[in-house]
Amino acid sequence: MKKAEEPKVGEKLYHIRIEKGSIPRFVFLPGDPDRVKKFAESWETSQLVAQEREYLTYKGKYSGVDLACTSTGIGSGAIAIAIEELLRVGADTLIRTGTTGAMNDEVQIGDLIISLGAFRADGATRAYAPLGYPAVANYEVVSALIEAAETVGVGYWTGLTYSTDSFYLGQGRPGYGGFTNGFSSKIVDTLRGLKIINMEMESSTLFTLSSIYGVRAGAIFAAIANRSSGDFTPNAGVDKMIKVSNEAVKILSEWDNLKQAKGKGHFFPSLLK
Ligand code: URA
């Protein structure tokens, strides 16, 4: 492989600065590097793996399971780089743990939302597959997140996500100086009519690339904004989301062991009997 086609610094992948084999298969993907530190603090053990640009990675153990957390920065271009490089160094189950804007006022600020699939209004996935290609979450990851929320004892919503690279106009917010256009101001109502439950900026890329590469992905969000009531509270629900995410990886690891013991390629409920 030519150096410019697979950029590295020594043995480390250029952007995430991690080398092959040095992270576990389960990796959380928040956008914000500060949230990586919160994850690390919630584990039994943790260590810094790498820090480069927006990509901060810690790894550690939760309930005896090896796991890691890498921040992706904001938007499809940034998360696509993280996914490309994390898969090259050993990840195979990626869970976005993000914040989001909820569409309806029945979703309260701080509530959790588990995504079932995403509308591809991002830019990066157009380089990978035509728009008819679906952006779906892996059913095992979705099921584990639901099971985990039930185990932790917190409420949650499930539904379809809208992923766009634009936080302002693309999510129906006015631009600088109140700038708007004919379509931005209609976006929130249109999406609500389509029963989209939340808007954010990375999940369509995660789901599309994960399907193409044959790995598992899911996404859970803390609702910090509500586009119906207009409320906004930074970090609302994030601690709860971290608890549920850790528990989901523990559950996925148990299900993976069960699949292996019973010689099955997929998890299904009667495997637990
Ligand atoms: N992230 C988004 O992309 N939108 C919101 O409204 C909140 C978080």
Coordinates of C-alpha atoms and ligand atoms in Angstrom, one line a residue:
M1 CA 0.0 0.0 0.0
K2 CA 1.3 3.5 -0.9
K3 CA 2.0 5.7 2.1
A4 CA -0.4 8.4 0.9
E5 CA -3.2 5.8 0.6
E6 CA -2.8 4.5 4.1
P7 CA -1.3 7.4 6.1
K8 CA 0.5 6.4 9.2
V9 CA 3.0 7.8 11.7
G10 CA 5.3 4.9 12.4
E11 CA 2.8 2.0 13.0
K12 CA 0.0 4.3 14.1
L13 CA -2.9 5.3 12.0
Y14 CA -2.5 9.0 11.1
H15 CA -5.6 10.6 12.6
I16 CA -6.4 8.5 15.6
R17 CA -2.7 7.7 16.4
I18 CA -3.4 4.1 17.4
E19 CA -1.6 1.0 16.1
K20 CA -3.2 -2.3 15.2
G21 CA -4.1 -4.6 18.0
S22 CA -3.9 -2.0 20.7
I23 CA -7.7 -1.4 21.3
P24 CA -10.5 -3.8 22.2
R25 CA -13.4 -4.7 19.9
F26 CA -16.1 -2.7 21.7
V27 CA -15.7 1.1 21.2
F28 CA -18.0 4.0 22.3
L29 CA -18.1 7.0 20.0
P30 CA -19.1 10.3 21.6
G31 CA -18.4 13.5 19.7
D32 CA -16.9 15.3 22.6
P33 CA -13.5 14.5 24.0
D34 CA -14.6 15.4 27.5
R35 CA -17.2 12.7 27.4
V36 CA -14.4 10.2 26.7
K37 CA -13.0 11.1 30.1
K38 CA -16.4 10.6 31.7
F39 CA -16.6 7.2 30.3
A40 CA -13.1 6.3 31.5
E41 CA -14.0 7.5 35.0
S42 CA -17.0 5.2 35.0
W43 CA -14.9 2.0 34.4
E44 CA -13.0 -0.2 36.9
T45 CA -9.7 0.5 35.1
S46 CA -8.8 2.9 32.4
Q47 CA -5.8 4.2 30.5
L48 CA -5.1 6.9 27.9
V49 CA -4.4 5.3 24.5
A50 CA -4.0 8.3 22.2
Q51 CA -4.8 12.0 21.7
E52 CA -4.6 13.7 18.4
R53 CA -6.9 16.6 17.1
E54 CA -10.5 15.7 18.0
Y55 CA -9.7 12.0 18.5
L56 CA -9.1 11.2 22.1
T57 CA -9.1 7.5 23.0
Y58 CA -9.1 5.7 26.4
K59 CA -9.4 2.0 27.0
G60 CA -10.3 0.0 30.1
K61 CA -12.5 -2.6 31.7
Y62 CA -16.1 -2.5 32.7
S63 CA -17.5 -5.6 34.6
G64 CA -14.5 -7.5 33.3
V65 CA -15.1 -6.6 29.7
D66 CA -12.4 -4.8 27.7
L67 CA -13.7 -1.7 26.0
A68 CA -12.6 1.7 24.6
C69 CA -14.0 5.1 23.9
T70 CA -12.9 7.5 21.1
S71 CA -14.2 11.0 20.5
T72 CA -15.2 11.6 16.9
G73 CA -15.5 15.3 16.7
I74 CA -18.6 16.7 14.9
G75 CA -20.2 15.6 11.6
S76 CA -19.9 12.9 9.0
G77 CA -16.4 13.7 7.7
A78 CA -14.9 13.5 11.2
I79 CA -16.6 10.3 12.3
A80 CA -15.9 8.6 9.0
I81 CA -12.2 9.0 9.6
A82 CA -12.6 7.6 13.1
I83 CA -14.5 4.6 11.9
E84 CA -12.1 3.8 9.0
E85 CA -9.1 3.9 11.3
L86 CA -10.7 2.2 14.4
L87 CA -11.7 -0.8 12.2
R88 CA -8.2 -1.1 10.9
V89 CA -6.8 -1.3 14.5
G90 CA -9.3 -3.9 15.8
A91 CA -12.7 -2.5 16.6
D92 CA -15.8 -4.5 15.4
T93 CA -18.6 -3.1 17.6
L94 CA -19.1 0.6 17.5
I95 CA -21.7 2.5 19.7
R96 CA -22.3 6.2 19.2
T97 CA -23.0 7.8 22.5
G98 CA -24.1 11.3 21.6
T99 CA -26.3 14.2 22.4
T100 CA -29.2 15.2 20.3
G101 CA -32.2 17.4 19.6
A102 CA -35.6 15.7 20.1
M103 CA -38.4 16.6 17.7
N104 CA -41.4 16.2 20.0
D105 CA -42.3 17.6 23.4
E106 CA -43.2 14.2 24.7
V107 CA -39.5 13.5 24.9
Q108 CA -38.2 15.4 27.9
I109 CA -34.8 17.1 28.2
G110 CA -32.4 14.4 29.5
D111 CA -34.4 11.5 28.1
L112 CA -32.5 8.7 26.3
I113 CA -33.2 7.8 22.6
I114 CA -32.0 4.6 21.0
S115 CA -31.8 4.8 17.2
L116 CA -33.2 2.2 14.9
G117 CA -31.8 3.8 11.7
A118 CA -30.9 7.1 10.2
F119 CA -31.9 9.4 7.4
R120 CA -28.7 10.1 5.3
A121 CA -28.6 13.9 5.1
D122 CA -24.9 13.8 5.7
G123 CA -22.1 14.4 3.1
A124 CA -19.5 11.6 3.8
T125 CA -21.7 8.6 3.0
R126 CA -22.3 9.8 -0.6
A127 CA -18.7 8.9 -1.2
Y128 CA -19.5 5.3 -0.2
A129 CA -23.0 4.3 -1.5
P130 CA -25.9 5.8 -3.4
L131 CA -28.7 7.4 -1.3
G132 CA -31.0 4.3 -1.6
Y133 CA -28.5 2.4 0.6
P134 CA -30.1 2.2 4.1
A135 CA -28.4 3.5 7.3
V136 CA -29.6 0.9 9.8
A137 CA -28.5 0.1 13.3
N138 CA -27.4 -3.5 14.1
Y139 CA -30.3 -5.4 15.8
E140 CA -28.0 -7.0 18.4
V141 CA -26.7 -3.6 19.5
V142 CA -30.2 -2.1 19.5
S143 CA -31.5 -5.0 21.6
A144 CA -28.5 -4.8 24.0
L145 CA -29.1 -1.0 24.5
I146 CA -32.8 -1.7 25.3
E147 CA -32.0 -4.5 27.6
A148 CA -29.4 -2.3 29.3
A149 CA -31.8 0.6 29.8
E150 CA -34.3 -1.8 31.4
T151 CA -31.5 -3.3 33.6
V152 CA -30.3 0.2 34.8
G153 CA -34.0 1.1 35.3
V154 CA -34.2 4.2 33.1
G155 CA -36.8 5.2 30.5
Y156 CA -35.9 5.4 26.8
W157 CA -37.4 6.1 23.4
T158 CA -36.7 4.3 20.2
G159 CA -37.1 5.7 16.7
L160 CA -35.6 7.0 13.5
T161 CA -32.8 9.6 13.5
Y162 CA -32.1 12.4 11.1
S163 CA -28.3 12.9 10.6
T164 CA -27.1 16.1 8.9
D165 CA -23.7 17.8 8.7
S166 CA -25.3 21.2 9.5
F167 CA -26.2 22.1 13.1
Y168 CA -27.8 25.4 12.2
L169 CA -29.6 25.7 8.8
G170 CA -29.7 21.9 8.4
Q171 CA -31.5 21.5 11.6
G172 CA -33.9 24.4 11.0
R173 CA -32.0 26.9 13.2
P174 CA -31.4 30.4 11.9
G175 CA -27.9 31.2 10.6
Y176 CA -25.8 34.2 11.4
G177 CA -27.8 37.4 11.6
G178 CA -31.1 35.4 11.4
F179 CA -30.3 34.1 7.9
T180 CA -32.7 31.5 6.6
N181 CA -33.9 30.1 3.3
G182 CA -37.0 28.6 1.8
F183 CA -36.2 25.0 3.0
S184 CA -34.4 25.3 6.3
S185 CA -37.5 26.7 8.1
K186 CA -39.6 23.8 7.0
I187 CA -37.2 21.0 8.0
V188 CA -38.4 20.5 11.6
D189 CA -42.1 20.2 10.7
T190 CA -41.3 17.9 7.7
L191 CA -39.2 15.5 9.8
R192 CA -41.8 15.5 12.6
G193 CA -44.4 14.5 10.0
L194 CA -42.2 11.6 9.0
K195 CA -42.0 10.5 12.6
I196 CA -38.3 11.2 12.9
I197 CA -37.6 11.2 16.7
N198 CA -34.3 13.1 16.8
M199 CA -31.7 15.1 14.9
E200 CA -27.9 14.8 15.2
M201 CA -24.9 14.8 13.0
E202 CA -23.0 11.4 12.9
S203 CA -25.2 8.3 13.1
S204 CA -26.0 7.9 9.4
T205 CA -22.3 7.7 8.7
L206 CA -21.8 5.2 11.4
F207 CA -24.6 2.9 10.3
T208 CA -23.8 3.1 6.6
L209 CA -20.1 2.4 6.9
S210 CA -20.7 -0.4 9.5
S211 CA -23.1 -2.2 7.1
I212 CA -20.6 -1.9 4.2
Y213 CA -17.8 -3.2 6.4
G214 CA -19.8 -6.0 8.1
V215 CA -19.4 -4.8 11.6
R216 CA -22.0 -4.0 14.3
A217 CA -23.1 -0.4 15.2
G218 CA -25.7 1.3 17.3
A219 CA -26.4 4.7 18.8
I220 CA -27.9 6.0 22.0
F221 CA -28.4 9.7 22.6
A222 CA -29.2 12.0 25.5
A223 CA -31.7 14.7 24.5
I224 CA -30.2 18.0 25.4
A225 CA -32.4 20.0 23.1
N226 CA -36.1 19.8 22.3
R227 CA -37.2 21.4 19.0
S228 CA -40.8 21.5 20.0
S229 CA -40.6 23.2 23.4
G230 CA -37.4 25.1 22.5
D231 CA -35.6 23.9 25.7
F232 CA -31.8 23.3 25.7
T233 CA -29.8 22.0 28.7
P234 CA -26.1 21.0 27.9
N235 CA -25.1 17.5 29.3
A236 CA -28.7 16.6 30.4
G237 CA -28.9 12.8 30.6
V238 CA -25.3 12.2 29.7
D239 CA -24.4 10.3 33.0
K240 CA -27.5 8.1 32.5
M241 CA -26.4 7.4 28.9
I242 CA -22.9 6.4 30.1
K243 CA -24.4 3.9 32.6
V244 CA -26.7 2.3 29.9
S245 CA -23.9 2.2 27.3
N246 CA -21.5 0.4 29.7
E247 CA -24.2 -2.1 30.6
A248 CA -25.0 -2.7 26.9
V249 CA -21.4 -3.7 26.2
K250 CA -21.5 -6.1 29.1
I251 CA -24.7 -7.6 27.7
L252 CA -23.4 -7.8 24.1
S253 CA -20.3 -9.6 25.4
E254 CA -22.4 -12.1 27.3
W255 CA -24.6 -12.7 24.2
D256 CA -21.4 -13.1 22.1
N257 CA -20.1 -15.8 24.5
L258 CA -23.5 -17.5 24.3
K259 CA -23.5 -17.5 20.5
Q260 CA -20.0 -19.0 20.4
A261 CA -20.9 -21.7 23.0
K262 CA -24.0 -22.7 21.0
G263 CA -22.4 -22.4 17.6
K264 CA -24.7 -19.6 16.4
G265 CA -23.9 -16.6 14.3
H266 CA -26.8 -14.5 15.5
F267 CA -28.3 -13.7 18.9
F268 CA -32.0 -14.5 19.3
P269 CA -34.0 -14.6 22.5
S270 CA -34.4 -18.4 23.0
L271 CA -30.6 -18.7 23.1
L272 CA -31.0 -17.4 26.7
K273 CA -33.1 -20.4 27.8
Ligands
URA1 N1 -26.7 17.8 18.6 C1 -27.3 18.2 17.4 O1 -26.9 17.8 16.4 N2 -28.5 18.9 17.5 C2 -29.0 19.2 18.7 O2 -30.1 19.9 18.7 C3 -28.4 18.9 19.9 C4 -27.2 18.1 19.8

